[in-house]
Amino acid sequence: MGVIMRDLTGQVVAITGASAGIGAASAKALMSQGAKVALGARRIERLEATVADSDGNAVAVEMD
């Protein structure tokens, strides 16, 4: 049984801890459903890698 998600096209989601683990996985899952995401974490280089693969649907914000 798979997870069914609704269409999130046009929705904006902020995710903290997005540089690895469940935060990064959540960001990718949300983007695959059409959401735009603001990714926050301390490791900006990891966030920028996700942004580079996002087709313009993500922005990185370095935070502590």
PDB file with SEQRES, HELIX, SHEET and CRYST1 records, atoms N, CA, C and O in Angstrom:
SEQRES   1 A   64  MET GLY VAL ILE MET ARG ASP LEU THR GLY GLN VAL VAL          
SEQRES   2 A   64  ALA ILE THR GLY ALA SER ALA GLY ILE GLY ALA ALA SER          
SEQRES   3 A   64  ALA LYS ALA LEU MET SER GLN GLY ALA LYS VAL ALA LEU          
SEQRES   4 A   64  GLY ALA ARG ARG ILE GLU ARG LEU GLU ALA THR VAL ALA          
SEQRES   5 A   64  ASP SER ASP GLY ASN ALA VAL ALA VAL GLU MET ASP              
HELIX    1 AA1 GLY A   21  SER A   32  1                                  12    
HELIX    2 AA2 ILE A   44  ALA A   52  1                                   9    
SHEET    1 AA1 3 VAL A  12  THR A  16  0                                        
SHEET    2 AA1 3 LYS A  36  ALA A  41  1                                        
SHEET    3 AA1 3 ALA A  58  GLU A  62  1                                        
CRYST1    1.000    1.000    1.000  90.00  90.00  90.00 P 1           1          
ATOM      1  N   MET A   1       0.857  -1.182   0.000  1.00  0.00           N  
ATOM      2  CA  MET A   1       0.000   0.000   0.000  1.00  0.00           C  
ATOM      3  C   MET A   1       0.891   1.230   0.000  1.00  0.00           C  
ATOM      4  O   MET A   1       1.701   1.413   0.909  1.00  0.00           O  
ATOM      5  N   GLY A   2       0.746   2.078  -1.019  1.00  0.00           N  
ATOM      6  CA  GLY A   2       1.547   3.285  -1.130  1.00  0.00           C  
ATOM      7  C   GLY A   2       0.881   4.470  -0.467  1.00  0.00           C  
ATOM      8  O   GLY A   2      -0.306   4.442  -0.143  1.00  0.00           O  
ATOM      9  N   VAL A   3       1.659   5.496  -0.275  1.00  0.00           N  
ATOM     10  CA  VAL A   3       1.148   6.732   0.310  1.00  0.00           C  
ATOM     11  C   VAL A   3       0.544   7.573  -0.806  1.00  0.00           C  
ATOM     12  O   VAL A   3       1.183   7.791  -1.836  1.00  0.00           O  
ATOM     13  N   ILE A   4      -0.666   8.038  -0.611  1.00  0.00           N  
ATOM     14  CA  ILE A   4      -1.337   8.889  -1.593  1.00  0.00           C  
ATOM     15  C   ILE A   4      -1.291  10.317  -1.070  1.00  0.00           C  
ATOM     16  O   ILE A   4      -1.776  10.609   0.024  1.00  0.00           O  
ATOM     17  N   MET A   5      -0.700  11.205  -1.871  1.00  0.00           N  
ATOM     18  CA  MET A   5      -0.617  12.611  -1.481  1.00  0.00           C  
ATOM     19  C   MET A   5      -1.443  13.424  -2.454  1.00  0.00           C  
ATOM     20  O   MET A   5      -1.575  13.064  -3.624  1.00  0.00           O  
ATOM     21  N   ARG A   6      -1.991  14.509  -1.974  1.00  0.00           N  
ATOM     22  CA  ARG A   6      -2.770  15.383  -2.844  1.00  0.00           C  
ATOM     23  C   ARG A   6      -1.833  16.247  -3.667  1.00  0.00           C  
ATOM     24  O   ARG A   6      -0.648  16.364  -3.355  1.00  0.00           O  
ATOM     25  N   ASP A   7      -2.357  16.843  -4.704  1.00  0.00           N  
ATOM     26  CA  ASP A   7      -1.593  17.732  -5.567  1.00  0.00           C  
ATOM     27  C   ASP A   7      -1.257  18.991  -4.784  1.00  0.00           C  
ATOM     28  O   ASP A   7      -2.156  19.683  -4.304  1.00  0.00           O  
ATOM     29  N   LEU A   8       0.006  19.287  -4.654  1.00  0.00           N  
ATOM     30  CA  LEU A   8       0.448  20.449  -3.891  1.00  0.00           C  
ATOM     31  C   LEU A   8       0.940  21.586  -4.774  1.00  0.00           C  
ATOM     32  O   LEU A   8       1.621  22.493  -4.294  1.00  0.00           O  
ATOM     33  N   THR A   9       0.606  21.548  -6.049  1.00  0.00           N  
ATOM     34  CA  THR A   9       1.049  22.570  -6.983  1.00  0.00           C  
ATOM     35  C   THR A   9       0.666  23.958  -6.477  1.00  0.00           C  
ATOM     36  O   THR A   9      -0.493  24.234  -6.167  1.00  0.00           O  
ATOM     37  N   GLY A  10       1.682  24.821  -6.405  1.00  0.00           N  
ATOM     38  CA  GLY A  10       1.447  26.191  -5.967  1.00  0.00           C  
ATOM     39  C   GLY A  10       1.545  26.410  -4.471  1.00  0.00           C  
ATOM     40  O   GLY A  10       1.590  27.557  -4.025  1.00  0.00           O  
ATOM     41  N   GLN A  11       1.579  25.348  -3.686  1.00  0.00           N  
ATOM     42  CA  GLN A  11       1.706  25.482  -2.239  1.00  0.00           C  
ATOM     43  C   GLN A  11       3.167  25.728  -1.887  1.00  0.00           C  
ATOM     44  O   GLN A  11       4.064  25.230  -2.569  1.00  0.00           O  
ATOM     45  N   VAL A  12       3.409  26.490  -0.830  1.00  0.00           N  
ATOM     46  CA  VAL A  12       4.763  26.763  -0.363  1.00  0.00           C  
ATOM     47  C   VAL A  12       4.921  26.136   1.013  1.00  0.00           C  
ATOM     48  O   VAL A  12       4.079  26.316   1.893  1.00  0.00           O  
ATOM     49  N   VAL A  13       6.019  25.393   1.186  1.00  0.00           N  
ATOM     50  CA  VAL A  13       6.278  24.684   2.435  1.00  0.00           C  
ATOM     51  C   VAL A  13       7.669  25.056   2.929  1.00  0.00           C  
ATOM     52  O   VAL A  13       8.616  25.071   2.142  1.00  0.00           O  
ATOM     53  N   ALA A  14       7.811  25.356   4.219  1.00  0.00           N  
ATOM     54  CA  ALA A  14       9.113  25.615   4.836  1.00  0.00           C  
ATOM     55  C   ALA A  14       9.526  24.365   5.604  1.00  0.00           C  
ATOM     56  O   ALA A  14       8.743  23.808   6.374  1.00  0.00           O  
ATOM     57  N   ILE A  15      10.765  23.934   5.385  1.00  0.00           N  
ATOM     58  CA  ILE A  15      11.277  22.739   6.049  1.00  0.00           C  
ATOM     59  C   ILE A  15      12.597  23.083   6.721  1.00  0.00           C  
ATOM     60  O   ILE A  15      13.527  23.549   6.062  1.00  0.00           O  
ATOM     61  N   THR A  16      12.684  22.857   8.024  1.00  0.00           N  
ATOM     62  CA  THR A  16      13.944  23.020   8.731  1.00  0.00           C  
ATOM     63  C   THR A  16      14.609  21.658   8.841  1.00  0.00           C  
ATOM     64  O   THR A  16      13.938  20.627   8.802  1.00  0.00           O  
ATOM     65  N   GLY A  17      15.922  21.657   8.976  1.00  0.00           N  
ATOM     66  CA  GLY A  17      16.656  20.400   9.016  1.00  0.00           C  
ATOM     67  C   GLY A  17      16.634  19.701   7.672  1.00  0.00           C  
ATOM     68  O   GLY A  17      16.644  18.472   7.608  1.00  0.00           O  
ATOM     69  N   ALA A  18      16.604  20.481   6.593  1.00  0.00           N  
ATOM     70  CA  ALA A  18      16.407  19.939   5.256  1.00  0.00           C  
ATOM     71  C   ALA A  18      17.682  19.485   4.562  1.00  0.00           C  
ATOM     72  O   ALA A  18      17.631  19.079   3.401  1.00  0.00           O  
ATOM     73  N   SER A  19      18.827  19.542   5.242  1.00  0.00           N  
ATOM     74  CA  SER A  19      20.066  19.184   4.566  1.00  0.00           C  
ATOM     75  C   SER A  19      20.319  17.680   4.535  1.00  0.00           C  
ATOM     76  O   SER A  19      21.167  17.219   3.770  1.00  0.00           O  
ATOM     77  N   ALA A  20      19.604  16.908   5.346  1.00  0.00           N  
ATOM     78  CA  ALA A  20      19.829  15.456   5.385  1.00  0.00           C  
ATOM     79  C   ALA A  20      18.633  14.757   6.019  1.00  0.00           C  
ATOM     80  O   ALA A  20      17.733  15.399   6.560  1.00  0.00           O  
ATOM     81  N   GLY A  21      18.641  13.450   5.942  1.00  0.00           N  
ATOM     82  CA  GLY A  21      17.652  12.634   6.630  1.00  0.00           C  
ATOM     83  C   GLY A  21      16.220  12.894   6.222  1.00  0.00           C  
ATOM     84  O   GLY A  21      15.920  13.109   5.047  1.00  0.00           O  
ATOM     85  N   ILE A  22      15.342  12.871   7.206  1.00  0.00           N  
ATOM     86  CA  ILE A  22      13.913  13.006   6.942  1.00  0.00           C  
ATOM     87  C   ILE A  22      13.560  14.383   6.384  1.00  0.00           C  
ATOM     88  O   ILE A  22      12.605  14.507   5.618  1.00  0.00           O  
ATOM     89  N   GLY A  23      14.310  15.414   6.751  1.00  0.00           N  
ATOM     90  CA  GLY A  23      14.052  16.746   6.206  1.00  0.00           C  
ATOM     91  C   GLY A  23      14.299  16.803   4.709  1.00  0.00           C  
ATOM     92  O   GLY A  23      13.488  17.352   3.963  1.00  0.00           O  
ATOM     93  N   ALA A  24      15.422  16.237   4.263  1.00  0.00           N  
ATOM     94  CA  ALA A  24      15.737  16.210   2.835  1.00  0.00           C  
ATOM     95  C   ALA A  24      14.756  15.320   2.084  1.00  0.00           C  
ATOM     96  O   ALA A  24      14.314  15.670   0.990  1.00  0.00           O  
ATOM     97  N   ALA A  25      14.413  14.179   2.661  1.00  0.00           N  
ATOM     98  CA  ALA A  25      13.457  13.268   2.018  1.00  0.00           C  
ATOM     99  C   ALA A  25      12.080  13.917   1.904  1.00  0.00           C  
ATOM    100  O   ALA A  25      11.398  13.769   0.890  1.00  0.00           O  
ATOM    101  N   SER A  26      11.682  14.628   2.935  1.00  0.00           N  
ATOM    102  CA  SER A  26      10.390  15.319   2.910  1.00  0.00           C  
ATOM    103  C   SER A  26      10.374  16.390   1.830  1.00  0.00           C  
ATOM    104  O   SER A  26       9.387  16.537   1.108  1.00  0.00           O  
ATOM    105  N   ALA A  27      11.459  17.131   1.721  1.00  0.00           N  
ATOM    106  CA  ALA A  27      11.545  18.184   0.703  1.00  0.00           C  
ATOM    107  C   ALA A  27      11.394  17.589  -0.692  1.00  0.00           C  
ATOM    108  O   ALA A  27      10.643  18.112  -1.515  1.00  0.00           O  
ATOM    109  N   LYS A  28      12.101  16.506  -0.956  1.00  0.00           N  
ATOM    110  CA  LYS A  28      12.028  15.874  -2.278  1.00  0.00           C  
ATOM    111  C   LYS A  28      10.627  15.325  -2.551  1.00  0.00           C  
ATOM    112  O   LYS A  28      10.120  15.437  -3.667  1.00  0.00           O  
ATOM    113  N   ALA A  29      10.008  14.736  -1.537  1.00  0.00           N  
ATOM    114  CA  ALA A  29       8.653  14.201  -1.713  1.00  0.00           C  
ATOM    115  C   ALA A  29       7.655  15.322  -1.987  1.00  0.00           C  
ATOM    116  O   ALA A  29       6.789  15.184  -2.850  1.00  0.00           O  
ATOM    117  N   LEU A  30       7.769  16.417  -1.266  1.00  0.00           N  
ATOM    118  CA  LEU A  30       6.856  17.544  -1.458  1.00  0.00           C  
ATOM    119  C   LEU A  30       7.039  18.167  -2.837  1.00  0.00           C  
ATOM    120  O   LEU A  30       6.061  18.513  -3.501  1.00  0.00           O  
ATOM    121  N   MET A  31       8.294  18.310  -3.268  1.00  0.00           N  
ATOM    122  CA  MET A  31       8.540  18.865  -4.603  1.00  0.00           C  
ATOM    123  C   MET A  31       7.990  17.948  -5.687  1.00  0.00           C  
ATOM    124  O   MET A  31       7.512  18.423  -6.716  1.00  0.00           O  
ATOM    125  N   SER A  32       8.054  16.640  -5.466  1.00  0.00           N  
ATOM    126  CA  SER A  32       7.526  15.709  -6.466  1.00  0.00           C  
ATOM    127  C   SER A  32       6.009  15.804  -6.583  1.00  0.00           C  
ATOM    128  O   SER A  32       5.428  15.352  -7.570  1.00  0.00           O  
ATOM    129  N   GLN A  33       5.371  16.392  -5.578  1.00  0.00           N  
ATOM    130  CA  GLN A  33       3.925  16.593  -5.602  1.00  0.00           C  
ATOM    131  C   GLN A  33       3.550  18.009  -6.026  1.00  0.00           C  
ATOM    132  O   GLN A  33       2.380  18.387  -5.976  1.00  0.00           O  
ATOM    133  N   GLY A  34       4.562  18.803  -6.451  1.00  0.00           N  
ATOM    134  CA  GLY A  34       4.289  20.126  -6.991  1.00  0.00           C  
ATOM    135  C   GLY A  34       4.512  21.293  -6.056  1.00  0.00           C  
ATOM    136  O   GLY A  34       4.327  22.443  -6.454  1.00  0.00           O  
ATOM    137  N   ALA A  35       4.906  21.027  -4.821  1.00  0.00           N  
ATOM    138  CA  ALA A  35       5.117  22.118  -3.870  1.00  0.00           C  
ATOM    139  C   ALA A  35       6.422  22.853  -4.152  1.00  0.00           C  
ATOM    140  O   ALA A  35       7.359  22.296  -4.724  1.00  0.00           O  
ATOM    141  N   LYS A  36       6.457  24.099  -3.744  1.00  0.00           N  
ATOM    142  CA  LYS A  36       7.688  24.877  -3.725  1.00  0.00           C  
ATOM    143  C   LYS A  36       8.148  24.859  -2.278  1.00  0.00           C  
ATOM    144  O   LYS A  36       7.330  25.004  -1.370  1.00  0.00           O  
ATOM    145  N   VAL A  37       9.454  24.683  -2.047  1.00  0.00           N  
ATOM    146  CA  VAL A  37       9.935  24.537  -0.675  1.00  0.00           C  
ATOM    147  C   VAL A  37      11.037  25.529  -0.345  1.00  0.00           C  
ATOM    148  O   VAL A  37      11.889  25.841  -1.176  1.00  0.00           O  
ATOM    149  N   ALA A  38      10.999  26.015   0.883  1.00  0.00           N  
ATOM    150  CA  ALA A  38      12.074  26.806   1.457  1.00  0.00           C  
ATOM    151  C   ALA A  38      12.825  25.863   2.389  1.00  0.00           C  
ATOM    152  O   ALA A  38      12.275  25.385   3.380  1.00  0.00           O  
ATOM    153  N   LEU A  39      14.089  25.602   2.059  1.00  0.00           N  
ATOM    154  CA  LEU A  39      14.896  24.641   2.795  1.00  0.00           C  
ATOM    155  C   LEU A  39      15.792  25.367   3.789  1.00  0.00           C  
ATOM    156  O   LEU A  39      16.554  26.252   3.401  1.00  0.00           O  
ATOM    157  N   GLY A  40      15.710  25.009   5.045  1.00  0.00           N  
ATOM    158  CA  GLY A  40      16.536  25.623   6.064  1.00  0.00           C  
ATOM    159  C   GLY A  40      17.397  24.599   6.779  1.00  0.00           C  
ATOM    160  O   GLY A  40      16.933  23.510   7.120  1.00  0.00           O  
ATOM    161  N   ALA A  41      18.669  24.959   7.005  1.00  0.00           N  
ATOM    162  CA  ALA A  41      19.594  24.106   7.755  1.00  0.00           C  
ATOM    163  C   ALA A  41      20.915  24.852   7.940  1.00  0.00           C  
ATOM    164  O   ALA A  41      21.111  25.933   7.385  1.00  0.00           O  
ATOM    165  N   ARG A  42      21.809  24.266   8.719  1.00  0.00           N  
ATOM    166  CA  ARG A  42      23.121  24.873   8.931  1.00  0.00           C  
ATOM    167  C   ARG A  42      24.074  24.608   7.776  1.00  0.00           C  
ATOM    168  O   ARG A  42      24.938  25.438   7.494  1.00  0.00           O  
ATOM    169  N   ARG A  43      23.938  23.475   7.103  1.00  0.00           N  
ATOM    170  CA  ARG A  43      24.885  23.086   6.050  1.00  0.00           C  
ATOM    171  C   ARG A  43      24.380  23.561   4.686  1.00  0.00           C  
ATOM    172  O   ARG A  43      23.713  22.826   3.958  1.00  0.00           O  
ATOM    173  N   ILE A  44      24.717  24.806   4.365  1.00  0.00           N  
ATOM    174  CA  ILE A  44      24.205  25.455   3.160  1.00  0.00           C  
ATOM    175  C   ILE A  44      24.617  24.712   1.898  1.00  0.00           C  
ATOM    176  O   ILE A  44      23.855  24.685   0.932  1.00  0.00           O  
ATOM    177  N   GLU A  45      25.806  24.107   1.879  1.00  0.00           N  
ATOM    178  CA  GLU A  45      26.256  23.422   0.664  1.00  0.00           C  
ATOM    179  C   GLU A  45      25.357  22.235   0.332  1.00  0.00           C  
ATOM    180  O   GLU A  45      25.143  21.942  -0.844  1.00  0.00           O  
ATOM    181  N   ARG A  46      24.834  21.555   1.328  1.00  0.00           N  
ATOM    182  CA  ARG A  46      23.912  20.452   1.073  1.00  0.00           C  
ATOM    183  C   ARG A  46      22.559  20.971   0.581  1.00  0.00           C  
ATOM    184  O   ARG A  46      21.933  20.376  -0.297  1.00  0.00           O  
ATOM    185  N   LEU A  47      22.127  22.070   1.154  1.00  0.00           N  
ATOM    186  CA  LEU A  47      20.871  22.669   0.698  1.00  0.00           C  
ATOM    187  C   LEU A  47      20.993  23.113  -0.751  1.00  0.00           C  
ATOM    188  O   LEU A  47      20.076  22.905  -1.545  1.00  0.00           O  
ATOM    189  N   GLU A  48      22.116  23.722  -1.099  1.00  0.00           N  
ATOM    190  CA  GLU A  48      22.312  24.204  -2.459  1.00  0.00           C  
ATOM    191  C   GLU A  48      22.321  23.050  -3.464  1.00  0.00           C  
ATOM    192  O   GLU A  48      21.897  23.220  -4.607  1.00  0.00           O  
ATOM    193  N   ALA A  49      22.801  21.882  -3.043  1.00  0.00           N  
ATOM    194  CA  ALA A  49      22.773  20.709  -3.925  1.00  0.00           C  
ATOM    195  C   ALA A  49      21.328  20.296  -4.205  1.00  0.00           C  
ATOM    196  O   ALA A  49      20.991  19.937  -5.333  1.00  0.00           O  
ATOM    197  N   THR A  50      20.480  20.347  -3.186  1.00  0.00           N  
ATOM    198  CA  THR A  50      19.067  20.019  -3.374  1.00  0.00           C  
ATOM    199  C   THR A  50      18.395  21.053  -4.261  1.00  0.00           C  
ATOM    200  O   THR A  50      17.596  20.709  -5.131  1.00  0.00           O  
ATOM    201  N   VAL A  51      18.720  22.317  -4.040  1.00  0.00           N  
ATOM    202  CA  VAL A  51      18.159  23.393  -4.867  1.00  0.00           C  
ATOM    203  C   VAL A  51      18.555  23.201  -6.329  1.00  0.00           C  
ATOM    204  O   VAL A  51      17.739  23.418  -7.226  1.00  0.00           O  
ATOM    205  N   ALA A  52      19.794  22.798  -6.574  1.00  0.00           N  
ATOM    206  CA  ALA A  52      20.271  22.603  -7.946  1.00  0.00           C  
ATOM    207  C   ALA A  52      19.471  21.523  -8.673  1.00  0.00           C  
ATOM    208  O   ALA A  52      19.335  21.564  -9.896  1.00  0.00           O  
ATOM    209  N   ASP A  53      18.942  20.558  -7.921  1.00  0.00           N  
ATOM    210  CA  ASP A  53      18.158  19.464  -8.502  1.00  0.00           C  
ATOM    211  C   ASP A  53      16.653  19.715  -8.462  1.00  0.00           C  
ATOM    212  O   ASP A  53      15.870  18.812  -8.757  1.00  0.00           O  
ATOM    213  N   SER A  54      16.238  20.927  -8.102  1.00  0.00           N  
ATOM    214  CA  SER A  54      14.822  21.181  -7.820  1.00  0.00           C  
ATOM    215  C   SER A  54      14.014  21.764  -8.977  1.00  0.00           C  
ATOM    216  O   SER A  54      12.814  21.993  -8.821  1.00  0.00           O  
ATOM    217  N   ASP A  55      14.622  22.008 -10.115  1.00  0.00           N  
ATOM    218  CA  ASP A  55      13.921  22.637 -11.241  1.00  0.00           C  
ATOM    219  C   ASP A  55      13.283  23.965 -10.861  1.00  0.00           C  
ATOM    220  O   ASP A  55      12.211  24.311 -11.357  1.00  0.00           O  
ATOM    221  N   GLY A  56      13.951  24.709  -9.976  1.00  0.00           N  
ATOM    222  CA  GLY A  56      13.462  26.025  -9.584  1.00  0.00           C  
ATOM    223  C   GLY A  56      12.363  26.011  -8.537  1.00  0.00           C  
ATOM    224  O   GLY A  56      11.717  27.034  -8.308  1.00  0.00           O  
ATOM    225  N   ASN A  57      12.139  24.869  -7.896  1.00  0.00           N  
ATOM    226  CA  ASN A  57      11.069  24.763  -6.900  1.00  0.00           C  
ATOM    227  C   ASN A  57      11.558  24.836  -5.457  1.00  0.00           C  
ATOM    228  O   ASN A  57      10.808  24.524  -4.532  1.00  0.00           O  
ATOM    229  N   ALA A  58      12.809  25.246  -5.259  1.00  0.00           N  
ATOM    230  CA  ALA A  58      13.329  25.323  -3.895  1.00  0.00           C  
ATOM    231  C   ALA A  58      14.290  26.500  -3.754  1.00  0.00           C  
ATOM    232  O   ALA A  58      14.932  26.924  -4.715  1.00  0.00           O  
ATOM    233  N   VAL A  59      14.369  27.012  -2.534  1.00  0.00           N  
ATOM    234  CA  VAL A  59      15.348  28.011  -2.161  1.00  0.00           C  
ATOM    235  C   VAL A  59      16.035  27.544  -0.885  1.00  0.00           C  
ATOM    236  O   VAL A  59      15.418  26.871  -0.059  1.00  0.00           O  
ATOM    237  N   ALA A  60      17.288  27.890  -0.720  1.00  0.00           N  
ATOM    238  CA  ALA A  60      18.061  27.500   0.465  1.00  0.00           C  
ATOM    239  C   ALA A  60      18.229  28.685   1.403  1.00  0.00           C  
ATOM    240  O   ALA A  60      18.483  29.806   0.963  1.00  0.00           O  
ATOM    241  N   VAL A  61      18.087  28.429   2.693  1.00  0.00           N  
ATOM    242  CA  VAL A  61      18.269  29.450   3.713  1.00  0.00           C  
ATOM    243  C   VAL A  61      19.160  28.858   4.791  1.00  0.00           C  
ATOM    244  O   VAL A  61      18.775  27.909   5.474  1.00  0.00           O  
ATOM    245  N   GLU A  62      20.371  29.430   4.944  1.00  0.00           N  
ATOM    246  CA  GLU A  62      21.259  28.958   5.999  1.00  0.00           C  
ATOM    247  C   GLU A  62      20.766  29.492   7.336  1.00  0.00           C  
ATOM    248  O   GLU A  62      20.509  30.687   7.484  1.00  0.00           O  
ATOM    249  N   MET A  63      20.641  28.609   8.291  1.00  0.00           N  
ATOM    250  CA  MET A  63      20.169  29.025   9.625  1.00  0.00           C  
ATOM    251  C   MET A  63      20.790  28.145  10.689  1.00  0.00           C  
ATOM    252  O   MET A  63      21.325  27.074  10.403  1.00  0.00           O  
ATOM    253  N   ASP A  64      20.710  28.609  11.901  1.00  0.00           N  
ATOM    254  CA  ASP A  64      21.245  27.858  13.023  1.00  0.00           C  
ATOM    255  C   ASP A  64      20.151  27.599  14.028  1.00  0.00           C  
ATOM    256  O   ASP A  64      20.397  26.974  15.059  1.00  0.00           O  
TER     257      ASP A  64                                                      
END                                                                             
